[in-house]
Amino acid sequence: GYCQGMSDLLAPLLYVMEKEAEADCFWCFVGLMDKMERNFDQDQSGMHNQLLALRKLVQLLDPQLYVHFENQQQCQNYLFCYRWLLLHFKREFSFDDCLRLWEALWTCSFCDQLHMYVCVAVLQQFRRKIIEADMTFDDLIQFTNGLSHRIPLEESLRNAE
């Protein structure tokens, strides 16, 4: 069934495949949902697993930021990155940048979890601001939501790779 967020994933496919048959777009969407179906588990276990993996990646790749999050109440769950992972940054970039990002995510030959590394890269780009402002969970929710259309795509991809 339909879950909130699926239309965010469908819209770019409809745009890109405007001149194609509706059936082709449908099957592309089915393929995308096969890849991302765990994001929409009713019990949210797929998202929980990704957020746990993100926590471990931050611990490995940015110990300073990891310590900051660990010392903040409620930040250990990384829910402030939920929308990024759920929609593969669809709402964070301009439409054209989103298409470029998705192409990189879907065609990356050396990593099928590149979106996780993009999350870490974005957090690292704003590490200094996060730590200096001593951002709490509520601050991080506001901050990450406010980054929409303000994240440098090229730097994020370069750092993620």
CSV table of N, CA, C and O in Angstrom, one decimal, residues 1 17 27 30 42 53 58 61 63 68 100 104 115 118 130-131 142-143 150:
chain,number,residue,atom,x,y,z
A,1,GLY,N,0.8,-1.2,0.0
A,1,GLY,CA,0.0,0.0,0.0
A,1,GLY,C,0.9,1.3,0.0
A,1,GLY,O,2.1,1.2,0.2
A,17,MET,N,10.4,10.6,-17.2
A,17,MET,CA,9.8,9.6,-18.1
A,17,MET,C,8.6,10.2,-18.8
A,17,MET,O,7.8,9.4,-19.3
A,27,TRP,N,6.8,0.5,-13.9
A,27,TRP,CA,7.7,-0.6,-13.7
A,27,TRP,C,9.1,0.0,-13.1
A,27,TRP,O,9.7,-0.7,-12.3
A,30,VAL,N,8.2,0.4,-9.5
A,30,VAL,CA,8.2,-0.9,-8.9
A,30,VAL,C,9.6,-1.3,-8.5
A,30,VAL,O,9.9,-1.7,-7.4
A,42,GLN,N,6.0,-1.2,8.0
A,42,GLN,CA,5.0,-0.7,8.9
A,42,GLN,C,5.6,-0.5,10.3
A,42,GLN,O,5.3,0.5,11.0
A,53,ALA,N,22.9,1.9,11.5
A,53,ALA,CA,24.1,1.8,10.7
A,53,ALA,C,24.7,3.2,10.5
A,53,ALA,O,25.9,3.3,10.5
A,58,VAL,N,29.1,7.1,11.6
A,58,VAL,CA,29.5,8.4,12.2
A,58,VAL,C,30.6,8.1,13.3
A,58,VAL,O,31.6,8.7,13.4
A,61,LEU,N,33.7,7.2,11.2
A,61,LEU,CA,34.3,8.2,10.3
A,61,LEU,C,34.4,9.6,10.9
A,61,LEU,O,35.2,10.4,10.4
A,63,PRO,N,34.6,10.5,14.8
A,63,PRO,CA,34.5,10.3,16.3
A,63,PRO,C,34.1,11.5,17.1
A,63,PRO,O,33.4,11.5,18.0
A,68,HIS,N,29.8,14.1,20.3
A,68,HIS,CA,28.8,15.1,20.6
A,68,HIS,C,27.4,14.5,20.6
A,68,HIS,O,26.6,14.9,21.5
A,100,ARG,N,20.6,14.4,-10.1
A,100,ARG,CA,22.0,14.1,-10.2
A,100,ARG,C,22.4,13.2,-9.1
A,100,ARG,O,23.2,12.2,-9.2
A,104,ALA,N,23.8,9.2,-9.1
A,104,ALA,CA,25.0,8.7,-8.4
A,104,ALA,C,24.7,7.6,-7.5
A,104,ALA,O,25.4,6.6,-7.4
A,115,HIS,N,24.1,6.4,-0.1
A,115,HIS,CA,23.2,7.4,0.6
A,115,HIS,C,23.6,7.5,2.1
A,115,HIS,O,23.5,8.6,2.7
A,118,VAL,N,26.6,9.7,2.2
A,118,VAL,CA,26.2,11.1,1.9
A,118,VAL,C,25.7,11.7,3.2
A,118,VAL,O,26.0,12.9,3.5
A,130,ILE,N,27.4,22.4,14.4
A,130,ILE,CA,26.6,21.6,15.3
A,130,ILE,C,27.3,21.5,16.6
A,130,ILE,O,26.6,21.7,17.7
A,131,ILE,N,28.6,21.3,16.7
A,131,ILE,CA,29.3,21.2,17.9
A,131,ILE,C,29.4,22.6,18.7
A,131,ILE,O,29.1,22.6,19.9
A,142,GLN,N,15.4,20.9,13.8
A,142,GLN,CA,15.2,22.2,13.2
A,142,GLN,C,16.3,22.5,12.2
A,142,GLN,O,16.1,22.9,11.0
A,143,PHE,N,17.6,22.2,12.6
A,143,PHE,CA,18.7,22.5,11.7
A,143,PHE,C,18.7,21.7,10.4
A,143,PHE,O,18.9,22.2,9.3
A,150,ARG,N,20.1,24.0,0.8
A,150,ARG,CA,21.3,24.7,1.2
A,150,ARG,C,22.5,23.8,1.3
A,150,ARG,O,23.6,24.2,1.8
